Coordinates of C-alpha atoms in Angstrom, one line a residue:
X1 CA 8.7 7.5 19.1
X2 CA 8.5 5.4 16.0
X3 CA 8.8 6.7 12.4
X4 CA 5.6 6.9 10.4
X5 CA 7.4 5.5 7.4
X6 CA 6.1 1.9 7.7
X7 CA 4.1 1.8 4.6
X8 CA 1.6 -0.6 3.0
X9 CA 3.1 -1.9 -0.2
X10 CA -0.1 -2.1 -1.9
X11 CA -1.2 1.2 -1.2
X12 CA -1.2 4.2 -3.5
X13 CA -0.3 7.6 -2.1
X14 CA 0.7 10.9 -3.4
X15 CA 3.8 12.9 -2.6
X16 CA 3.7 16.7 -2.0
X17 CA 5.3 17.4 -5.3
X18 CA 2.8 15.2 -7.2
X19 CA -0.1 16.8 -5.4
X20 CA 1.0 20.2 -6.3
X21 CA 1.3 19.5 -9.9
X22 CA -2.4 19.0 -10.5
X23 CA -5.2 21.2 -9.5
X24 CA -8.8 21.7 -10.7
X25 CA -10.0 24.8 -12.5
X26 CA -13.5 26.1 -12.1
X27 CA -14.6 24.5 -15.4
X28 CA -13.0 21.2 -14.7
X29 CA -9.9 22.1 -16.7
X30 CA -6.8 20.2 -15.8
X31 CA -3.8 22.3 -14.8
X32 CA -0.3 20.7 -14.7
X33 CA 2.8 22.6 -13.8
X34 CA 6.0 22.4 -15.8
X35 CA 6.5 22.6 -19.5
X36 CA 5.5 19.9 -22.0
X37 CA 8.6 20.7 -24.0
X38 CA 12.0 19.2 -23.4
X39 CA 14.5 21.0 -21.3
X40 CA 16.9 23.1 -23.5
X41 CA 19.8 21.2 -21.9
X42 CA 18.7 17.9 -23.3
X43 CA 18.6 14.6 -21.5
X44 CA 20.7 13.0 -18.8
X45 CA 22.6 9.8 -18.3
X46 CA 19.4 7.9 -17.8
X47 CA 18.0 9.0 -21.2
X48 CA 15.2 10.9 -19.5
X49 CA 14.6 14.5 -20.3
X50 CA 13.8 16.8 -17.4
X51 CA 10.9 19.3 -17.6
X52 CA 11.8 22.9 -17.7
X53 CA 11.2 25.0 -14.6
X54 CA 9.3 28.3 -14.7
X55 CA 11.3 31.4 -13.8
X56 CA 10.1 34.1 -11.3
X57 CA 7.5 36.4 -12.8
X58 CA 4.5 38.5 -12.2
X59 CA 2.4 35.3 -12.5
X60 CA 4.3 33.9 -9.5
X61 CA 3.5 37.1 -7.5
X62 CA -0.1 36.6 -8.4
X63 CA 0.1 33.0 -7.3
X64 CA 1.5 34.0 -3.9
X65 CA -1.4 36.4 -3.5
X66 CA -3.9 33.6 -4.1
X67 CA -2.1 31.3 -1.8
X68 CA -2.1 33.9 1.0
X69 CA -5.9 34.3 0.6
X70 CA -6.3 30.5 0.9
X71 CA -4.1 30.4 4.0
X72 CA -6.1 33.2 5.6
X73 CA -9.2 31.1 5.2
X74 CA -7.5 28.0 6.7
X75 CA -6.2 29.9 9.7
X76 CA -9.6 31.3 10.5
X77 CA -12.7 29.5 11.6
X78 CA -13.9 29.0 8.0
X79 CA -12.8 25.8 6.2
X80 CA -12.8 26.5 2.5
X81 CA -14.8 24.1 0.3
X82 CA -12.0 23.9 -2.2
X83 CA -8.6 25.5 -2.8
X84 CA -7.1 26.0 -6.3
X85 CA -3.3 26.0 -6.2
X86 CA -1.9 27.5 -9.3
X87 CA 1.5 26.1 -10.4
X88 CA 4.8 27.9 -10.4
X89 CA 5.7 28.6 -6.8
X90 CA 6.9 25.5 -4.8
X91 CA 7.4 27.4 -1.6
X92 CA 3.8 28.8 -1.7
X93 CA 2.4 25.4 -2.6
X94 CA 4.4 23.8 0.3
X95 CA 2.9 26.3 2.7
X96 CA -0.6 25.5 1.7
X97 CA -0.1 21.8 2.0
X98 CA 1.4 22.2 5.5
X99 CA -1.7 24.1 6.5
X100 CA -3.9 21.4 4.9
X101 CA -2.1 18.8 6.9
X102 CA -2.8 20.7 10.1
X103 CA -6.5 20.7 9.1
X104 CA -6.4 17.0 8.6
X105 CA -5.0 16.6 12.1
X106 CA -7.7 18.7 13.6
X107 CA -10.3 16.7 11.8
X108 CA -8.7 13.4 12.9
X109 CA -7.7 12.4 9.4
X110 CA -3.9 12.4 10.0
X111 CA -1.5 12.1 12.9
X112 CA 1.2 14.4 14.1
X113 CA 4.8 13.1 13.4
X114 CA 7.0 13.0 16.5
X115 CA 10.8 13.0 16.6
X116 CA 12.1 11.0 13.8
X117 CA 8.7 10.9 12.2
X118 CA 8.7 10.5 8.4
X119 CA 5.4 12.4 7.8
X120 CA 2.9 10.8 5.4
X121 CA 3.8 7.4 4.1
X122 CA 3.8 7.9 0.3
X123 CA 3.0 5.2 -2.1
X124 CA 2.0 5.0 -5.8
X125 CA 3.3 8.3 -7.1
X126 CA 0.7 10.7 -8.5
X127 CA -2.3 8.8 -7.2
X128 CA -3.9 12.2 -6.6
X129 CA -4.4 12.4 -10.3
X130 CA -7.0 9.7 -10.1
X131 CA -9.4 12.5 -9.0
X132 CA -8.4 14.9 -11.8
X133 CA -11.6 14.2 -13.7
X134 CA -15.0 14.3 -12.2
X135 CA -16.1 11.6 -14.6
X136 CA -14.3 8.9 -12.7
X137 CA -16.9 6.9 -10.6
X138 CA -15.7 7.3 -7.1
X139 CA -18.1 8.0 -4.1
X140 CA -18.9 11.6 -3.4
X141 CA -18.2 13.7 -0.3
X142 CA -21.3 12.4 1.6
X143 CA -21.1 8.8 3.0
X144 CA -23.4 6.4 1.2
X145 CA -26.3 4.7 2.9
X146 CA -26.9 2.1 0.2
X147 CA -24.6 -0.3 -1.6
X148 CA -24.5 -0.4 -5.4
X149 CA -23.0 0.7 -8.6
X150 CA -22.1 4.4 -9.1
X151 CA -22.2 3.9 -12.9
X152 CA -23.8 1.0 -14.7
X153 CA -21.3 -1.6 -16.0
X154 CA -20.4 -1.3 -19.6
X155 CA -20.7 -4.1 -22.0
X156 CA -17.4 -5.5 -23.3
X157 CA -18.3 -4.6 -26.9
X158 CA -18.9 -1.0 -25.8
X159 CA -15.4 -0.6 -24.4
X160 CA -12.8 1.6 -26.1
X161 CA -10.6 -0.5 -28.3
X162 CA -7.8 2.0 -29.1
X163 CA -5.2 3.0 -26.4
X164 CA -5.4 6.6 -25.1
X165 CA -3.0 9.0 -26.8
X166 CA 0.3 9.7 -25.1
X167 CA 2.4 12.9 -25.1
X168 CA 4.9 13.2 -28.0
X169 CA 8.0 11.0 -27.7
X170 CA 6.3 8.3 -25.6
X171 CA 4.8 5.0 -26.4
X172 CA 2.8 2.3 -24.7
X173 CA 4.3 -1.0 -23.6
X174 CA 2.7 -4.1 -22.1
X175 CA 5.2 -5.6 -19.7
X176 CA 5.8 -9.4 -19.8
X177 CA 6.3 -10.5 -16.2
X178 CA 7.5 -13.9 -17.4
X179 CA 10.5 -12.1 -18.9
X180 CA 13.2 -11.6 -16.3
X181 CA 14.6 -8.6 -18.2
X182 CA 11.3 -6.8 -18.2
X183 CA 10.7 -7.6 -14.5
X184 CA 14.1 -6.1 -13.9
X185 CA 13.1 -2.9 -15.7
X186 CA 10.0 -2.6 -13.5
X187 CA 12.3 -3.2 -10.4
X188 CA 14.7 -0.5 -11.6
X189 CA 11.9 2.1 -12.2
X190 CA 10.3 1.5 -8.8
X191 CA 13.6 1.4 -6.9
X192 CA 14.6 4.8 -8.1
X193 CA 11.3 6.6 -8.5
X194 CA 8.5 5.0 -6.4
X195 CA 8.2 5.9 -2.8
X196 CA 10.1 8.2 -0.6
X197 CA 9.3 9.8 2.7
X198 CA 9.1 13.6 2.9
X199 CA 12.7 13.9 4.1
X200 CA 13.9 11.7 1.3
X201 CA 15.6 9.3 3.8
X202 CA 13.8 6.0 3.0
X203 CA 12.6 4.4 -0.2
X204 CA 10.7 1.1 -0.8
X205 CA 12.8 -1.5 -2.5
X206 CA 10.7 -4.1 -4.2
X207 CA 12.6 -7.2 -5.3
X208 CA 12.0 -9.0 -8.6
X209 CA 10.7 -12.0 -6.6
X210 CA 8.2 -9.7 -4.8
X211 CA 6.9 -8.3 -8.1
X212 CA 6.5 -11.8 -9.6
X213 CA 4.6 -12.9 -6.5
X214 CA 2.2 -10.0 -6.6
X215 CA 1.7 -9.6 -10.4
X216 CA 1.3 -13.2 -11.4
X217 CA -1.7 -14.3 -9.3
X218 CA -3.8 -17.0 -10.9
X219 CA -5.9 -15.7 -13.8
X220 CA -3.9 -12.4 -14.2
X221 CA -4.1 -10.5 -17.5
X222 CA -0.8 -9.5 -19.0
X223 CA -2.5 -6.4 -20.6
X224 CA -3.0 -5.1 -17.1
X225 CA 0.7 -4.6 -16.6
X226 CA 0.9 -1.3 -18.5
X227 CA 4.1 0.7 -19.1
X228 CA 5.2 3.8 -20.9
X229 CA 8.6 4.0 -22.7
X230 CA 10.6 6.7 -24.3
X231 CA 10.2 6.2 -28.1
X232 CA 13.8 6.9 -28.9
X233 CA 15.6 4.6 -26.5
X234 CA 12.7 2.3 -25.3
X235 CA 13.5 3.2 -21.6
X236 CA 10.7 2.3 -19.2
X237 CA 9.7 5.6 -17.5
X238 CA 6.2 4.8 -16.1
X239 CA 4.2 1.8 -14.9
X240 CA 0.9 0.8 -13.4
X241 CA -0.6 -2.7 -12.7
X242 CA -3.8 -4.4 -12.0
X243 CA -4.6 -7.9 -10.9
X244 CA -8.1 -9.5 -10.8
X245 CA -9.7 -10.3 -7.5
X246 CA -13.2 -11.2 -6.2
X247 CA -14.6 -9.0 -3.4
X248 CA -17.5 -9.3 -1.0
X249 CA -18.7 -6.0 0.3
X250 CA -21.3 -6.7 2.9
X251 CA -23.8 -9.0 1.0
X252 CA -22.6 -8.2 -2.5
X253 CA -20.0 -10.2 -4.4
X254 CA -18.3 -8.9 -7.5
X255 CA -15.1 -9.2 -9.6
X256 CA -12.7 -6.2 -9.3
X257 CA -9.2 -5.1 -10.2
X258 CA -6.6 -4.4 -7.5
X259 CA -4.6 -1.4 -8.7
X260 CA -1.0 -1.2 -7.7
X261 CA 2.5 0.2 -8.5
X262 CA 1.5 3.5 -10.2
X263 CA 4.9 5.1 -10.8
X264 CA 6.2 7.8 -13.0
X265 CA 9.9 8.8 -13.4
X266 CA 10.7 11.8 -11.2
X267 CA 11.8 14.0 -14.1
X268 CA 8.5 13.4 -16.0
X269 CA 6.0 14.3 -13.4
X270 CA 4.8 17.2 -15.5
X271 CA 4.1 15.2 -18.6
X272 CA 0.5 14.1 -17.8
X273 CA 1.5 10.5 -17.7
X274 CA -0.2 9.5 -14.5
X275 CA -3.7 10.4 -15.5
X276 CA -3.4 8.7 -18.9
X277 CA -1.9 5.6 -17.2
X278 CA -4.9 5.4 -15.0
X279 CA -7.3 5.8 -17.9
X280 CA -5.4 3.2 -19.9
X281 CA -5.4 0.5 -17.2
X282 CA -9.1 1.2 -16.6
X283 CA -9.7 0.7 -20.3
X284 CA -7.9 -2.6 -20.2
X285 CA -9.9 -3.7 -17.2
X286 CA -13.2 -2.8 -18.8
X287 CA -12.2 -5.0 -21.9
X288 CA -12.3 -8.0 -19.5
X289 CA -15.8 -7.1 -18.4
X290 CA -14.7 -5.8 -15.0
X291 CA -15.9 -2.3 -14.0
X292 CA -14.9 -2.0 -10.3
X293 CA -11.5 -1.7 -8.5
X294 CA -10.0 -1.4 -5.1
X295 CA -6.9 0.6 -4.1
X296 CA -5.4 2.5 -1.2
X297 CA -3.9 6.0 -0.7
X298 CA -2.3 7.8 2.2
X299 CA -4.0 11.2 1.3
X300 CA -7.6 11.9 2.2
X301 CA -9.6 12.1 -1.0
X302 CA -13.3 11.9 -1.6
X303 CA -14.3 9.5 -0.2
X304 CA -12.6 6.5 1.5
X305 CA -14.8 3.6 2.6
X306 CA -12.4 3.0 5.5
X307 CA -9.3 4.5 7.1
X308 CA -6.7 2.4 9.0
X309 CA -3.6 3.2 10.9
X310 CA -0.1 1.7 10.9
X311 CA 1.4 0.1 14.0
X312 CA 5.1 -0.7 14.3
X313 CA 6.9 -3.2 16.6
X314 CA 10.7 -2.6 16.7
X315 CA 12.9 -5.8 16.6
X316 CA 16.4 -4.6 15.9
X317 CA 16.6 -1.6 18.3
X318 CA 20.3 -0.6 17.8
X319 CA 19.9 -0.5 14.0
X320 CA 16.5 1.4 14.2
X321 CA 18.0 4.0 16.5
X322 CA 21.2 4.2 14.4
X323 CA 19.3 5.0 11.1
X324 CA 16.9 7.3 13.0
X325 CA 13.8 5.3 12.3
X326 CA 13.1 5.5 16.0
X327 CA 14.8 7.0 19.1
X328 CA 15.4 6.2 22.7
X329 CA 12.8 7.8 25.0
X330 CA 14.0 10.3 27.6
X331 CA 13.1 8.1 30.5
X332 CA 14.9 5.0 29.0
X333 CA 18.5 3.9 28.1
X334 CA 19.3 2.1 24.9
X335 CA 20.2 -1.0 26.9
X336 CA 16.9 -1.0 28.7
X337 CA 15.0 -0.5 25.4
X338 CA 16.8 -3.5 23.9
X339 CA 15.8 -5.6 26.9
X340 CA 12.1 -4.5 26.7
X341 CA 11.8 -5.3 23.0
X342 CA 13.6 -8.6 23.1
X343 CA 11.7 -11.6 21.8
X344 CA 12.0 -15.3 22.7
X345 CA 14.5 -17.4 20.8
X346 CA 11.9 -20.0 19.6
X347 CA 8.2 -20.0 18.9
X348 CA 5.9 -21.2 21.7
X349 CA 2.9 -22.8 20.1
X350 CA 3.0 -26.6 19.9
X351 CA 2.5 -28.0 16.4
X352 CA 3.7 -24.8 14.7
X353 CA 5.4 -25.5 11.3
X354 CA 5.9 -23.9 7.9
X355 CA 2.8 -24.2 5.6
X356 CA 3.1 -27.0 3.0
X357 CA 1.2 -28.0 -0.1
X358 CA -0.8 -30.6 1.8
X359 CA -2.2 -27.9 4.0
X360 CA -3.8 -25.8 1.3
X361 CA -7.3 -27.3 1.2
X362 CA -7.7 -26.9 5.0
X363 CA -6.1 -23.4 4.9
X364 CA -8.5 -22.4 2.2
X365 CA -11.5 -23.5 4.3
X366 CA -10.1 -21.6 7.4
X367 CA -9.6 -18.5 5.3
X368 CA -13.1 -18.6 3.8
X369 CA -14.7 -19.0 7.2
X370 CA -12.6 -16.4 8.9
X371 CA -13.2 -13.8 6.3
X372 CA -16.9 -14.0 7.0
X373 CA -16.2 -11.9 10.2
X374 CA -15.5 -8.8 8.1
X375 CA -17.7 -6.5 6.0
X376 CA -15.2 -6.2 3.2
X377 CA -13.2 -9.3 2.3
X378 CA -11.7 -11.2 -0.6
X379 CA -13.1 -14.5 -1.9
X380 CA -10.4 -16.8 -3.1
X381 CA -10.2 -20.1 -4.9
X382 CA -7.9 -22.9 -3.8
X383 CA -5.4 -22.0 -6.5
X384 CA -5.4 -18.4 -5.4
X385 CA -4.7 -19.5 -1.8
X386 CA -1.9 -21.7 -3.0
X387 CA -0.3 -18.9 -4.9
X388 CA -0.8 -16.4 -2.0
X389 CA 0.8 -18.5 0.7
X390 CA 3.2 -20.8 -1.2
X391 CA 4.2 -18.6 -4.2
X392 CA 6.6 -16.4 -2.3
X393 CA 8.5 -19.0 -0.4
X394 CA 11.7 -18.4 -2.4
X395 CA 14.0 -21.1 -3.6
X396 CA 12.6 -24.2 -1.8
X397 CA 15.4 -26.3 -3.0
X398 CA 17.8 -24.4 -0.8
X399 CA 18.1 -25.0 2.9
X400 CA 16.2 -22.7 5.2
X401 CA 18.5 -21.0 7.7
X402 CA 17.1 -19.1 10.6
X403 CA 13.6 -19.1 9.1
X404 CA 14.8 -17.6 5.8
X405 CA 15.7 -19.0 2.4
X406 CA 17.1 -17.3 -0.6
X407 CA 14.6 -15.1 -2.6
X408 CA 11.9 -15.5 0.0
X409 CA 9.2 -12.8 0.3
X410 CA 6.4 -14.5 2.1
X411 CA 6.4 -16.5 5.4
X412 CA 3.4 -18.7 6.1
X413 CA 3.0 -21.1 9.1
X414 CA 0.3 -23.4 10.3
X415 CA -0.5 -24.8 13.7
X416 CA -1.4 -28.5 13.6
X417 CA -3.2 -30.2 16.5
X418 CA -0.8 -32.9 17.6
X419 CA -3.6 -35.2 18.6
X420 CA -6.1 -34.8 15.7
X421 CA -3.4 -34.0 13.1
X422 CA -5.7 -31.2 11.9
X423 CA -4.6 -27.6 11.0
X424 CA -6.4 -25.2 13.5
X425 CA -4.6 -21.9 12.8
X426 CA -2.3 -20.1 10.4
X427 CA -0.5 -16.8 10.1
X428 CA 1.6 -15.1 7.4
X429 CA 3.7 -12.0 6.9
X430 CA 5.6 -10.6 3.9
X431 CA 8.9 -8.8 3.4
X432 CA 9.1 -5.3 2.0
X433 CA 12.5 -3.7 2.8
X434 CA 13.4 -0.1 2.0
X435 CA 16.6 1.6 1.1
X436 CA 18.1 4.1 3.5
X437 CA 19.0 6.9 1.1
X438 CA 22.4 8.6 1.1
X439 CA 23.8 6.2 3.7
X440 CA 26.7 3.8 2.9
X441 CA 26.0 1.2 5.6
X442 CA 23.6 0.0 6.8
X443 CA 21.7 1.0 3.7
X444 CA 18.7 -1.4 3.9
X445 CA 16.0 -1.7 6.5
X446 CA 14.2 -5.0 6.7
X447 CA 10.5 -4.6 7.3
X448 CA 8.0 -7.4 7.8
X449 CA 4.2 -6.8 7.3
X450 CA 1.5 -8.8 9.0
X451 CA -0.6 -10.5 6.3
X452 CA -3.5 -12.9 6.6
X453 CA -4.2 -15.2 9.5
X454 CA -7.1 -17.3 10.8
X455 CA -8.0 -19.5 13.8
X456 CA -10.8 -22.0 14.3
X457 CA -11.3 -20.6 17.8
X458 CA -13.4 -17.9 16.1
X459 CA -15.9 -20.6 15.0
X460 CA -16.4 -22.1 18.5
X461 CA -17.1 -19.0 20.5
X462 CA -20.1 -18.2 22.6
X463 CA -20.8 -14.5 23.3
X464 CA -19.1 -14.7 26.7
X465 CA -15.9 -16.2 25.3
X466 CA -14.6 -13.5 22.9
X467 CA -11.3 -13.2 24.9
X468 CA -10.4 -16.7 23.9
X469 CA -9.9 -15.6 20.3
X470 CA -8.0 -12.6 21.4
X471 CA -5.6 -14.7 23.5
X472 CA -5.1 -17.2 20.6
X473 CA -4.3 -14.4 18.1
X474 CA -1.9 -12.9 20.6
X475 CA -0.1 -16.2 20.7
X476 CA -0.1 -16.5 16.9
X477 CA 1.2 -13.0 16.2
X478 CA 3.7 -13.4 19.1
X479 CA 5.2 -16.4 17.3
X480 CA 5.2 -14.5 14.0
X481 CA 7.3 -11.8 15.8
X482 CA 9.7 -14.4 17.0
X483 CA 10.1 -15.9 13.5
X484 CA 10.5 -12.4 12.0
X485 CA 13.2 -11.6 14.5
X486 CA 15.1 -14.8 13.9
X487 CA 14.8 -14.1 10.2
X488 CA 16.7 -10.8 10.8
X489 CA 13.9 -8.4 10.2
X490 CA 14.4 -5.0 11.8
X491 CA 10.7 -4.0 12.4
X492 CA 7.3 -5.7 12.2
X493 CA 4.4 -3.6 10.9
X494 CA 0.6 -4.1 11.0
X495 CA -2.5 -2.2 10.0
X496 CA -5.7 -1.7 12.0
X497 CA -7.8 -4.1 10.0
X498 CA -9.2 -7.6 10.7
X499 CA -8.8 -8.4 14.4
X500 CA -5.6 -6.5 14.7
X501 CA -6.8 -3.6 16.8
X502 CA -7.7 -5.5 20.0
X503 CA -4.7 -7.8 19.5
X504 CA -2.0 -5.2 19.1
X505 CA -3.2 -3.3 22.2
X506 CA -2.5 -6.5 24.2
X507 CA 1.3 -6.5 23.5
X508 CA 2.1 -4.2 26.5
X509 CA 2.8 -1.2 24.4
X510 CA 5.4 -2.9 22.3
X511 CA 3.4 -2.1 19.1
X512 CA 3.5 1.7 18.7
X513 CA 0.9 3.6 16.8
X514 CA 2.4 5.3 13.7
X515 CA 1.7 8.7 12.3
X516 CA 0.5 7.3 9.0
X517 CA -3.0 6.5 7.9
X518 CA -4.1 4.3 5.0
X519 CA -7.3 5.1 3.2
X520 CA -9.2 2.5 1.3
X521 CA -11.2 3.4 -1.9
X522 CA -13.6 1.5 -4.1
X523 CA -13.9 2.4 -7.8
X524 CA -17.5 2.4 -9.1
X525 CA -19.0 1.0 -5.9
X526 CA -20.7 2.9 -3.1
X527 CA -21.2 1.5 0.4
X528 CA -21.5 2.9 3.9
X529 CA -18.3 3.5 5.8
X530 CA -16.4 0.4 7.1
X531 CA -14.8 0.2 10.6
X532 CA -11.1 0.7 10.4
X533 CA -9.1 2.8 12.8
X534 CA -12.3 3.6 14.6
X535 CA -15.4 1.6 15.4
X536 CA -18.5 2.3 13.4
X537 CA -21.9 1.6 15.1
X538 CA -21.7 -1.9 16.7
X539 CA -18.7 -3.0 14.5
X540 CA -15.4 -2.9 16.4
X541 CA -12.4 -1.0 15.1
X542 CA -10.7 -2.9 12.3
X543 CA -13.5 -5.4 11.9
X544 CA -15.0 -3.7 8.8
X545 CA -12.0 -4.6 6.6
X546 CA -10.6 -8.0 5.8
X547 CA -8.6 -7.1 2.7
X548 CA -4.8 -6.8 3.1
X549 CA -3.2 -5.1 0.1
X550 CA 0.5 -5.5 -0.4

């Protein structure tokens, strides 16, 4: 009975409106709804001009006819190979998308939202445009049996030097994340335009501290923080980012870009900004000699290398029920539900403490060894580990009250063997709240997301001792839940990757499976499917993926 709107922050997903705006013609021509000209009424108080809306016409009647034919195919036994959705009729488009969602459910690609469900968890507006051109090197419809490039890597000197042209009245802007004013501009853009659920009840609220933590990883390139401004008033109206990373996909290791925060102002979704943003950040990445990327999306597009599911563990039951994030089951009272989801007051594991600078070398070793368990995993330097687990601790000069300090976005704890004084385990989670729209109070839902963890129990196992690791991870994540609850989080979320699947099932049903799926994509790299929400071959569910994208 838990809402599906517990979303991966590093994921990129398309809303219904954004999906409807772009379709593919028979000759590969790009069709985008709305006018390229300013609305006759001029701009608004934000300085952003709204695209004009088409009026009813014979063309709309023709559109409905085409949509009806498409629906007839979907309702029958035949599944169409493709459906072209002409622009101009939102109701008809919505009907087609609802039918497509039903087909996804039948094919196991999506869940069915229950009461209070928030449909697909959207993220990274307009990501669907990433497939607007067949020239982009993503895997095709058929699963790959071999690993390797889709297109050969380009030499740096062969890369395009000039930025791609923008529509009239817009200009490129490289955002300086060291400038608090420009970070605030990104924050404002995302807060008002980034992610909403289908019922427009919740929206992600990224803090400036969160953006600094994610965008300023060691070795980042400022040119990969790409914005678009209105030429006349310099208002930031679109943004996309990339950060460098090193990935291991099975036996192959390569540098890649992690793409995130693709966002276009709501009133400019018809201005072709999303496709050119993607092309421009790709150009900037190529100029650094990197030709591969990783990203996530809620929609099912050709072709994900893995699909994972969200799980949610309620912490603040009264608040979650009050804001309709979840509801009380028919066979249970609110008081009983509160009792069943109650956590202990203090963590249980002896030797548990907050991660410190002195722990980083050992944590880096644990991380590197533990990631060997998964087919897709990041490879990180000691500096990257330091930034990842210590960079989001907030104002460390301020006292930490109830496991939370001012401006904190990342919680990382280690378990130190009291006898050997050696770190044996660690776990982490991050904060990504979302605004409750059109509600005076409470207007913020505090969500914690399970991040990376590791235990040296995994390195000591014999084949008949696999349950020892599961038990240890249950204790680690159990203490993470206690700390999150004491830090006043309302819900704790996790995704079916790493060893999460078998662990979450052991929490006596307190982790509920959400309706939302997260699809993982690799740019310019083909590989066989990786175990995510389901097992693949002899690889257990979740064990194919070791990358956690915020």
